[in-house]
Tab-separated table of C-alpha atoms in Angstrom:
chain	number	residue	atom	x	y	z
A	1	UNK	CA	146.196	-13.764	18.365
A	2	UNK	CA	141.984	-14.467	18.935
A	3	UNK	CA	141.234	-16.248	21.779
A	4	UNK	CA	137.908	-17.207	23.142
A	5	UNK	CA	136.354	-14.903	25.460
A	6	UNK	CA	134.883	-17.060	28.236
A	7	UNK	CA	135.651	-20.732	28.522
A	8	UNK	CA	132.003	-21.269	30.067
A	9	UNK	CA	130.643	-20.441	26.553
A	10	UNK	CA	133.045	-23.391	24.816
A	11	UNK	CA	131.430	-26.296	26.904
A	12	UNK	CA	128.934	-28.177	25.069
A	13	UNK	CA	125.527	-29.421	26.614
A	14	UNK	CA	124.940	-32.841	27.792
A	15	UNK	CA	121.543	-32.368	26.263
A	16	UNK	CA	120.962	-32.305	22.523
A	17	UNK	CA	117.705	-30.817	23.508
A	18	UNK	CA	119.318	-27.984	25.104
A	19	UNK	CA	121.815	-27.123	22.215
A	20	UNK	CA	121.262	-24.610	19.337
A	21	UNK	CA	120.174	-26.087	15.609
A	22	UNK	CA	123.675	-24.306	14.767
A	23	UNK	CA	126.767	-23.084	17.047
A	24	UNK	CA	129.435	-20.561	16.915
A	25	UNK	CA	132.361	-22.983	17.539
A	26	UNK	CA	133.219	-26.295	16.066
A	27	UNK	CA	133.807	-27.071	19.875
A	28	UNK	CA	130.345	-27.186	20.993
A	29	UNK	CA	129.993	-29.865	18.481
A	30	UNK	CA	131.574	-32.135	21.076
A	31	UNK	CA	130.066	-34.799	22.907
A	32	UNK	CA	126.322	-36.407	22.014
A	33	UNK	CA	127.733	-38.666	19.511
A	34	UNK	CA	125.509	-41.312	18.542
A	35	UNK	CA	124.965	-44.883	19.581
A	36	UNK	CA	124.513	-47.619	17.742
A	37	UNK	CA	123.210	-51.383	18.193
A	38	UNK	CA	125.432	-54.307	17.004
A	39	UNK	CA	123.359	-57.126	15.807
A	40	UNK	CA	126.012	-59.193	13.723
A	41	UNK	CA	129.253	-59.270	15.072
A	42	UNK	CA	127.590	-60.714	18.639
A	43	UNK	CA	127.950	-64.768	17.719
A	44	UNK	CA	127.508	-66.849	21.048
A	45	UNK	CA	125.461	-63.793	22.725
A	46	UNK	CA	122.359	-64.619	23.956
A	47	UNK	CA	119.117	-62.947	22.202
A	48	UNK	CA	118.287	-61.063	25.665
A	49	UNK	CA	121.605	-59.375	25.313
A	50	UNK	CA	121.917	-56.392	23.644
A	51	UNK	CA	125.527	-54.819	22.547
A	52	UNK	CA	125.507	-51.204	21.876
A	53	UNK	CA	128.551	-49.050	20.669
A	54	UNK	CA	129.478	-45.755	21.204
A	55	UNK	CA	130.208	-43.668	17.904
A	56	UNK	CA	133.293	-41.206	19.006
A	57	UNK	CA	134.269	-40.939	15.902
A	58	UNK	CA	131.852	-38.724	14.961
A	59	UNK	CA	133.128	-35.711	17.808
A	60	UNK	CA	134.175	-32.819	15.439
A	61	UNK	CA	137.684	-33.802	16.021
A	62	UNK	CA	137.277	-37.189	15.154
A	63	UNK	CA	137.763	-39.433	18.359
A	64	UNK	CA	136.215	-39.556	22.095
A	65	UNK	CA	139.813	-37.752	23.041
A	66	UNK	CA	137.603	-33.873	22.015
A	67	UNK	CA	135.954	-34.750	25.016
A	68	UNK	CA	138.851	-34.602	27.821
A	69	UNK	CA	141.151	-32.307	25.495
A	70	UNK	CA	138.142	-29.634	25.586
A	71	UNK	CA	137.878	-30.373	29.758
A	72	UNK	CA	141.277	-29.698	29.913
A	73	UNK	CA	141.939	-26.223	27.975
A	74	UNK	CA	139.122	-24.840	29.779
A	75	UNK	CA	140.393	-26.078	33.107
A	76	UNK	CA	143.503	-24.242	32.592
A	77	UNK	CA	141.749	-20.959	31.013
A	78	UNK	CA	139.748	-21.109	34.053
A	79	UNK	CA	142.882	-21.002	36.399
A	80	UNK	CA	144.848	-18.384	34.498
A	81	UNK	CA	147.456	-21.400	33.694
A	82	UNK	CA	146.487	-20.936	29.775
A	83	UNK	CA	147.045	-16.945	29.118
A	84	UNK	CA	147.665	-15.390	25.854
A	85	UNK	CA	151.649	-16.155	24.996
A	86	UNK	CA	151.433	-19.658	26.318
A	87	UNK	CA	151.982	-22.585	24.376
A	88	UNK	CA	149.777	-25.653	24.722
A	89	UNK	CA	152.255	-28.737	24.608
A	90	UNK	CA	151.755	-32.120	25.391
A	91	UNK	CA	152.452	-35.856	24.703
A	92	UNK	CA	150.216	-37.700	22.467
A	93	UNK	CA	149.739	-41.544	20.682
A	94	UNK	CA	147.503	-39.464	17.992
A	95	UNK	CA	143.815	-38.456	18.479
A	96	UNK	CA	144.916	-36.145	22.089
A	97	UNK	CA	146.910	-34.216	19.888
A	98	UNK	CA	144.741	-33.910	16.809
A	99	UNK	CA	142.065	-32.721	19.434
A	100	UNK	CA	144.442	-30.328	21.119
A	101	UNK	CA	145.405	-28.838	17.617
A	102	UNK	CA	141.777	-28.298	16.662
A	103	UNK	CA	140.753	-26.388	19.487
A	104	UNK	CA	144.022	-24.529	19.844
A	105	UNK	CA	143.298	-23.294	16.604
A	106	UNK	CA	139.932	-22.745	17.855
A	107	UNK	CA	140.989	-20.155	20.372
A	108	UNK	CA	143.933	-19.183	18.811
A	109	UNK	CA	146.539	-20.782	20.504
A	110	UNK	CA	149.266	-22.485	19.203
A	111	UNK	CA	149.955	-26.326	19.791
A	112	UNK	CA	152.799	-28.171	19.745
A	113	UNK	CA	152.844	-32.493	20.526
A	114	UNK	CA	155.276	-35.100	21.028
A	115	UNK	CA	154.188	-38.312	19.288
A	116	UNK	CA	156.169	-41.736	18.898
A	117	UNK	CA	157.460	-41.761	15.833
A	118	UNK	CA	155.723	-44.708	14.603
A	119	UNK	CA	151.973	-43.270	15.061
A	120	UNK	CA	149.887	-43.272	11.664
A	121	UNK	CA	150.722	-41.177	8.881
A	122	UNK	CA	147.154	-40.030	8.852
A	123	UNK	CA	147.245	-38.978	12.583
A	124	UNK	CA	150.474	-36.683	11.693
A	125	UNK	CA	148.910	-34.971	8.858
A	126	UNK	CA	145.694	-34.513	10.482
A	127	UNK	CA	147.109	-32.788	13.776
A	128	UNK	CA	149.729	-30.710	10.970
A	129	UNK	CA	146.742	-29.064	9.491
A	130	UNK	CA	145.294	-27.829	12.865
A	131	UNK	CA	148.575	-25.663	12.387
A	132	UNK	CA	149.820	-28.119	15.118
A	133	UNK	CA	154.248	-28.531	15.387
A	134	UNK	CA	155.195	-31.962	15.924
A	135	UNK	CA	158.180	-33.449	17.544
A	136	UNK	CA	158.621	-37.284	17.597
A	137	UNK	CA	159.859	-39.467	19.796
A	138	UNK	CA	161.825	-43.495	19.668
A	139	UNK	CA	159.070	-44.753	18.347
A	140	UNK	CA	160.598	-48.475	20.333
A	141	UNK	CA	159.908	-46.051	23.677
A	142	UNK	CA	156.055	-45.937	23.034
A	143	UNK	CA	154.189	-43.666	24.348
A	144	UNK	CA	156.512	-43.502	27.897
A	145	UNK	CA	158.989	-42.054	25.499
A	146	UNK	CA	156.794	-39.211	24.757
A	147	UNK	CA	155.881	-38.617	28.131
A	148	UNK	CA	159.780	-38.314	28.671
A	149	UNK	CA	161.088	-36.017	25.929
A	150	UNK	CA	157.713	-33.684	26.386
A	151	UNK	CA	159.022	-33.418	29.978
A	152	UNK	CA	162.050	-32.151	29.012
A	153	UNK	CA	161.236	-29.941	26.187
A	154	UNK	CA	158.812	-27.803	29.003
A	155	UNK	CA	162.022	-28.024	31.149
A	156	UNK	CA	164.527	-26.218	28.941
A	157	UNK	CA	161.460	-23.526	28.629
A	158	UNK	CA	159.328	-23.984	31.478
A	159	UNK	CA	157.329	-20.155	31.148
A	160	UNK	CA	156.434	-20.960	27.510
A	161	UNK	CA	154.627	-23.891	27.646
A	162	UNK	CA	150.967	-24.881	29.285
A	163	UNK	CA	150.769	-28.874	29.351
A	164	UNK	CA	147.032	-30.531	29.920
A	165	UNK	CA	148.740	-33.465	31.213
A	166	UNK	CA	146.167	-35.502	30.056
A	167	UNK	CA	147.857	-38.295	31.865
A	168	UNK	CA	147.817	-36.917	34.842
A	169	UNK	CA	145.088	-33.998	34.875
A	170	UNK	CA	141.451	-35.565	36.487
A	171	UNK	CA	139.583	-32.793	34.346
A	172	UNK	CA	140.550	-35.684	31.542
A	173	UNK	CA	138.212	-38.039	33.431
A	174	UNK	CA	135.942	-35.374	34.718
A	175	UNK	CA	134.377	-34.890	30.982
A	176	UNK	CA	133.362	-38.136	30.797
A	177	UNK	CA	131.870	-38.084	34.145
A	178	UNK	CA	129.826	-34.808	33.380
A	179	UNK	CA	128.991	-36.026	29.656
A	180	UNK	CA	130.125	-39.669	28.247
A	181	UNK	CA	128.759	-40.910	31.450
A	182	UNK	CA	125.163	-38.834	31.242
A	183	UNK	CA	124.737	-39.564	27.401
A	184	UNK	CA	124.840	-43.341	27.795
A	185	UNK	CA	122.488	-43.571	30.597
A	186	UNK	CA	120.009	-41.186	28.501
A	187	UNK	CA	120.304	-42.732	25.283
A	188	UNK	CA	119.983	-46.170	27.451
A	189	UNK	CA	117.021	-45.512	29.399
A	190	UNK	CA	119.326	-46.174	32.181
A	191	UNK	CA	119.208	-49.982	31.106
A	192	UNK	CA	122.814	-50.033	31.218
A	193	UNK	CA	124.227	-53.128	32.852
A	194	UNK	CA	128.248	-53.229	31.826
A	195	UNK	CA	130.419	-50.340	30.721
A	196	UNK	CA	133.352	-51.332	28.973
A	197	UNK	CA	136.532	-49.227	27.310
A	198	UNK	CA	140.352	-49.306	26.558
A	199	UNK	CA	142.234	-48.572	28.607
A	200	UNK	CA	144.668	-45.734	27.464
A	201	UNK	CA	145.227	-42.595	29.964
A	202	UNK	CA	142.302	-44.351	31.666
A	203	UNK	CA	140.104	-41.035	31.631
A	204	UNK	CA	136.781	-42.399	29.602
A	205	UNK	CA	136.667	-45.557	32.298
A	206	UNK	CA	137.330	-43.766	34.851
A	207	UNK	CA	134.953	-41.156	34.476
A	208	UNK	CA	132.168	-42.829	32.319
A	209	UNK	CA	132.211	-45.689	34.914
A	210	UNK	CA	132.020	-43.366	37.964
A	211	UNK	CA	129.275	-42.108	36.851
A	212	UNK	CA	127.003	-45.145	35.522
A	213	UNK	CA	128.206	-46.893	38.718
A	214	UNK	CA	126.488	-44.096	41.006
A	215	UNK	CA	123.238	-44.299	38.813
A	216	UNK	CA	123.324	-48.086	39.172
A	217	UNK	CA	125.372	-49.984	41.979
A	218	UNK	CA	125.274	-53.489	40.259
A	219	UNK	CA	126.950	-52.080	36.997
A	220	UNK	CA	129.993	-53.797	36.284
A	221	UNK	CA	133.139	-51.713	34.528
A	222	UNK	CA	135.614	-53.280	32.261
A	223	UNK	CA	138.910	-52.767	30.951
A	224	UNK	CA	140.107	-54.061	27.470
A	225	UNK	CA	144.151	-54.176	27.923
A	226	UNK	CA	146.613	-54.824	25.603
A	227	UNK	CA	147.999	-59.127	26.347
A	228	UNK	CA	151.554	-57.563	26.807
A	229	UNK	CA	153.897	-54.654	26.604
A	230	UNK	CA	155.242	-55.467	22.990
A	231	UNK	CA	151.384	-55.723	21.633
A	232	UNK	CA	150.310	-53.634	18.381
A	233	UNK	CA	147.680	-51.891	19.227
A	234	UNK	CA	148.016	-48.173	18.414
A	235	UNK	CA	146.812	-45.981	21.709
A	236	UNK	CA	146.209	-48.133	24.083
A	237	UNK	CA	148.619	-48.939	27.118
A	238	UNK	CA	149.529	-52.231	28.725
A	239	UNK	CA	149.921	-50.549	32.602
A	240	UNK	CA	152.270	-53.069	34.226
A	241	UNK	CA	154.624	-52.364	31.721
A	242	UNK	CA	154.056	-49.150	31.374
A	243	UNK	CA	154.232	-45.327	33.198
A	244	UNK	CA	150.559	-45.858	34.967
A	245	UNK	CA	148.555	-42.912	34.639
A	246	UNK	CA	147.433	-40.473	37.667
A	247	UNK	CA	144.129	-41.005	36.984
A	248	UNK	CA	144.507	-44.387	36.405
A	249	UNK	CA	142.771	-45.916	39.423
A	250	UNK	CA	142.089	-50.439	38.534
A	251	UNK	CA	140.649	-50.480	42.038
A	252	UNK	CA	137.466	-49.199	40.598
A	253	UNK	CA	137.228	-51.712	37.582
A	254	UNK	CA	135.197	-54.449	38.211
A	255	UNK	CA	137.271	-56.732	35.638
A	256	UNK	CA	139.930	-56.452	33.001
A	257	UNK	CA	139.915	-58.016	29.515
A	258	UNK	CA	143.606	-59.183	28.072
A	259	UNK	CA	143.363	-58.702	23.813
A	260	UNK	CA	145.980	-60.398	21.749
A	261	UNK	CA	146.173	-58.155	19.018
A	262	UNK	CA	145.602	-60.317	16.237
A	263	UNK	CA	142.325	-60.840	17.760
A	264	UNK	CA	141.975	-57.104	17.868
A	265	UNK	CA	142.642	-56.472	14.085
A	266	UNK	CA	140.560	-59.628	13.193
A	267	UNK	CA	137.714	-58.008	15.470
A	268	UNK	CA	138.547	-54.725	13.436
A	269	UNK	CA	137.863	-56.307	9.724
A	270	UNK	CA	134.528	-57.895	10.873
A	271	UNK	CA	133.274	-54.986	12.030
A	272	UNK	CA	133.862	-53.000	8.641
A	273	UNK	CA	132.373	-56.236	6.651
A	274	UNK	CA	129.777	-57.038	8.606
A	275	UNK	CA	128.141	-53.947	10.471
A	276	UNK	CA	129.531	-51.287	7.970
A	277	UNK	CA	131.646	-49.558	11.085
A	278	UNK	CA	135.581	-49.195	9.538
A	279	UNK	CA	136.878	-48.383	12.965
A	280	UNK	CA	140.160	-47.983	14.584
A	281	UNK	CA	142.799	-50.443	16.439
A	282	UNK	CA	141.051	-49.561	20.182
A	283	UNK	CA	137.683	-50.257	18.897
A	284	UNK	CA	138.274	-53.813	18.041
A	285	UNK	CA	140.046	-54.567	21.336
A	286	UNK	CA	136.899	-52.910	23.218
A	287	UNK	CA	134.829	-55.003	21.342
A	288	UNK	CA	136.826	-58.418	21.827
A	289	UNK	CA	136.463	-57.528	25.253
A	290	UNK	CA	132.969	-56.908	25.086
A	291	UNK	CA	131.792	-60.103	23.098
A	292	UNK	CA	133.889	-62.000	26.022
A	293	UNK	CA	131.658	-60.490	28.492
A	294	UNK	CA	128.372	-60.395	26.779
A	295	UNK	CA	128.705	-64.186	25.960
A	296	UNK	CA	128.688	-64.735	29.834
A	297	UNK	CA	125.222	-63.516	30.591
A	298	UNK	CA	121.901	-64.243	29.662
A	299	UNK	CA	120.093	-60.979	29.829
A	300	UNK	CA	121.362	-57.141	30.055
A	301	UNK	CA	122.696	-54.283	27.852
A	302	UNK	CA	126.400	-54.076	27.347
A	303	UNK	CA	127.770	-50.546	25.898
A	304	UNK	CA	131.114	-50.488	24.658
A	305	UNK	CA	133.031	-47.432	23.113
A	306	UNK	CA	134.498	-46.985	19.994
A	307	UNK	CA	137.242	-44.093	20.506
A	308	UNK	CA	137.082	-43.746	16.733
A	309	UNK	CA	137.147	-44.197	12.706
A	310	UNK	CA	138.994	-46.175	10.841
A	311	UNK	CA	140.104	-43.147	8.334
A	312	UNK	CA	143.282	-42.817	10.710
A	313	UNK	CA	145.260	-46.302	10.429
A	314	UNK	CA	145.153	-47.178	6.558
A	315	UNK	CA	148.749	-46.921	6.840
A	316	UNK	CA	149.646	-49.071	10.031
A	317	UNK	CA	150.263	-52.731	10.142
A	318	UNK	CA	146.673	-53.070	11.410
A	319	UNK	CA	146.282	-53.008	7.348
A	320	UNK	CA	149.122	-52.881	5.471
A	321	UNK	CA	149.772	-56.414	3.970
A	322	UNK	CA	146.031	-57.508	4.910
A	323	UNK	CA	143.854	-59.467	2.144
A	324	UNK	CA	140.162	-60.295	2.331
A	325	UNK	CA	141.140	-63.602	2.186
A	326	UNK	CA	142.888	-63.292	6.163
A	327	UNK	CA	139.097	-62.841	6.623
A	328	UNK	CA	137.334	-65.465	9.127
A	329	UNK	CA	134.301	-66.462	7.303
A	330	UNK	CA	135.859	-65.473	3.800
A	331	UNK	CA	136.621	-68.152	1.375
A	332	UNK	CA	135.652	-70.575	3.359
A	333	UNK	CA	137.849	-70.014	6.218
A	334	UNK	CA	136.676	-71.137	9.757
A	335	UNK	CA	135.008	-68.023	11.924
């Protein structure tokens, strides 16, 4: 088995200006993803508002999740809790795992997840050719399910398995606090006036928001959050139904968004037709979330995060059964 020599040398700068023109890992491709401004989908937003989104999708592993996934493995390399022998293992909706399977493969460890059974097709196959085993869980149990059987798959072998814990582990939210946080304030001029994100683990609010709240006081932090526990939006959690993460802390959000999902997937198909972004299921609920906001104010700069592409739900209900003609503003349908 290769693994990595020194976890310092995995961590990828903050600064594009400090990086190499090429690398010696896929994994210091991480982080200093792109941002871009939304100028269509924004009706009933003033003109002195601007809406800017976060491009995750283009980490090397596909989704913000490289960020705290990365955080994590070198956490436990750094502790001795991730030696050669171990086992990462861990529960996952999707883009956790597929991170954890890249850079296991990375540094030569092997990777094994527990997803609900009902995830994406794509998300299984992509995580499966990181080399990544896959156990799968009631997919009625959601994610909470996983969370249970990985517990008890590390029980019956406790000295085999290292678990991020990305649930439960603050270096999840610590990456975003030493690099999602950072990168928006740069790439903002530190014009930044509302940070907004899905809530999932909770470890890109947490973090991002910690950190854009000690640059600038007044900044407000908002959660988008599933309506209710039997919504349909693939990732993200709806906490007083569900097992609330450990680094979970709502005290620190300055408001929370409810998103029906229809509104989510509608928000989802605009986005594709209009701005040219084919996103995933989170993205539209951040953005719901974020058009409710921004249509509030009269002046400031809203940033909202898209965890990811679109690539990875083709065969979910966000899109099976859809036609053009669902559309708002298609065929003369009311937007």
């Amino acid at each position: 088995m290769t693994v990595a020599a020194s976890p310092a040398l995995v961590t990828p700068p903050t600064d594009p200006t400090a990086g190499p023109l090429s690398v010696p890992s896929a994994l210091q491709l991480i982080g200093n993803t792109p941002m871009i401004e939304i100028r269509k989908v924004r009706c009933g937003v003033a003109p002195g508002v601007r809406i800017l989104a976060k491009l995750e999708g283009f980490n090397p592993g596909g989704s913000v999740k490289d960020r705290p996934a990365l955080s994590m493995i070198e956490d436990g390399l750094r502790h001795g809790k991730l030696v050669p022998g171990k086992t990462i293992i861990d529960s996952t909706s999707g883009n956790t795992g597929i991170a954890l399977s890249m850079i296991g493969a990375a540094l030569g460890y092997p990777v094994e997840l527990v997803m609900p059974g009902n995830v994406s097709t794509e998300r299984k196959r992509v995580a499966t050719a990181y080399g990544a085993k896959l156990t799968f869980s009631d997919p009625l149990e959601g994610s909470d399910g996983a969370i249970r059987m990985c517990r008890a798959i590390i029980a019956a072998d406790p000295e085999r398995y290292f678990k991020p814990d990305q649930y439960f582990n603050e270096a999840n939210s610590l990456a975003h606090y030493r690099t999602t946080g950072p990168e928006i304030w740069r790439q903002t001029g530190g014009t930044v006036t509302h940070f907004i994100a899905a809530l999932g683990t909770g470890g890109t609010i947490m973090g991002t928001g910690r950190y854009l709240k000690e640059q600038r006081p007044d900044l407000q932090v908002i959660a988008a959050e599933p309506a209710d526990a039997f919504h349909g939006i693939e990732g993200l959690k709806h906490m007083a139904s569900s097992i609330v993460p450990g680094i979970f802390h709502p005290e620190l959000l300055d408001l929370t968004v409810p998103i029906e999902t229809d509104d989510d997937y509608n928000m989802v198909y605009r986005l594709g037709r209009e701005e040219g972004l084919l996103v995933g299921q989170s993205c539209g609920a951040a953005h719901v979330a974020a058009l409710t906001v921004a249509r509030e104010l009269q002046t400031g700069t809203v940033v909202v995060i898209y965890p990811d592409f679109g690539d990875r739900y083709m065969s979910t209900n966000l899109w099976l059964g859809w036609e053009p003609s669902e559309l708002p503003g298609v065929n003369g349908r009311q937007a």
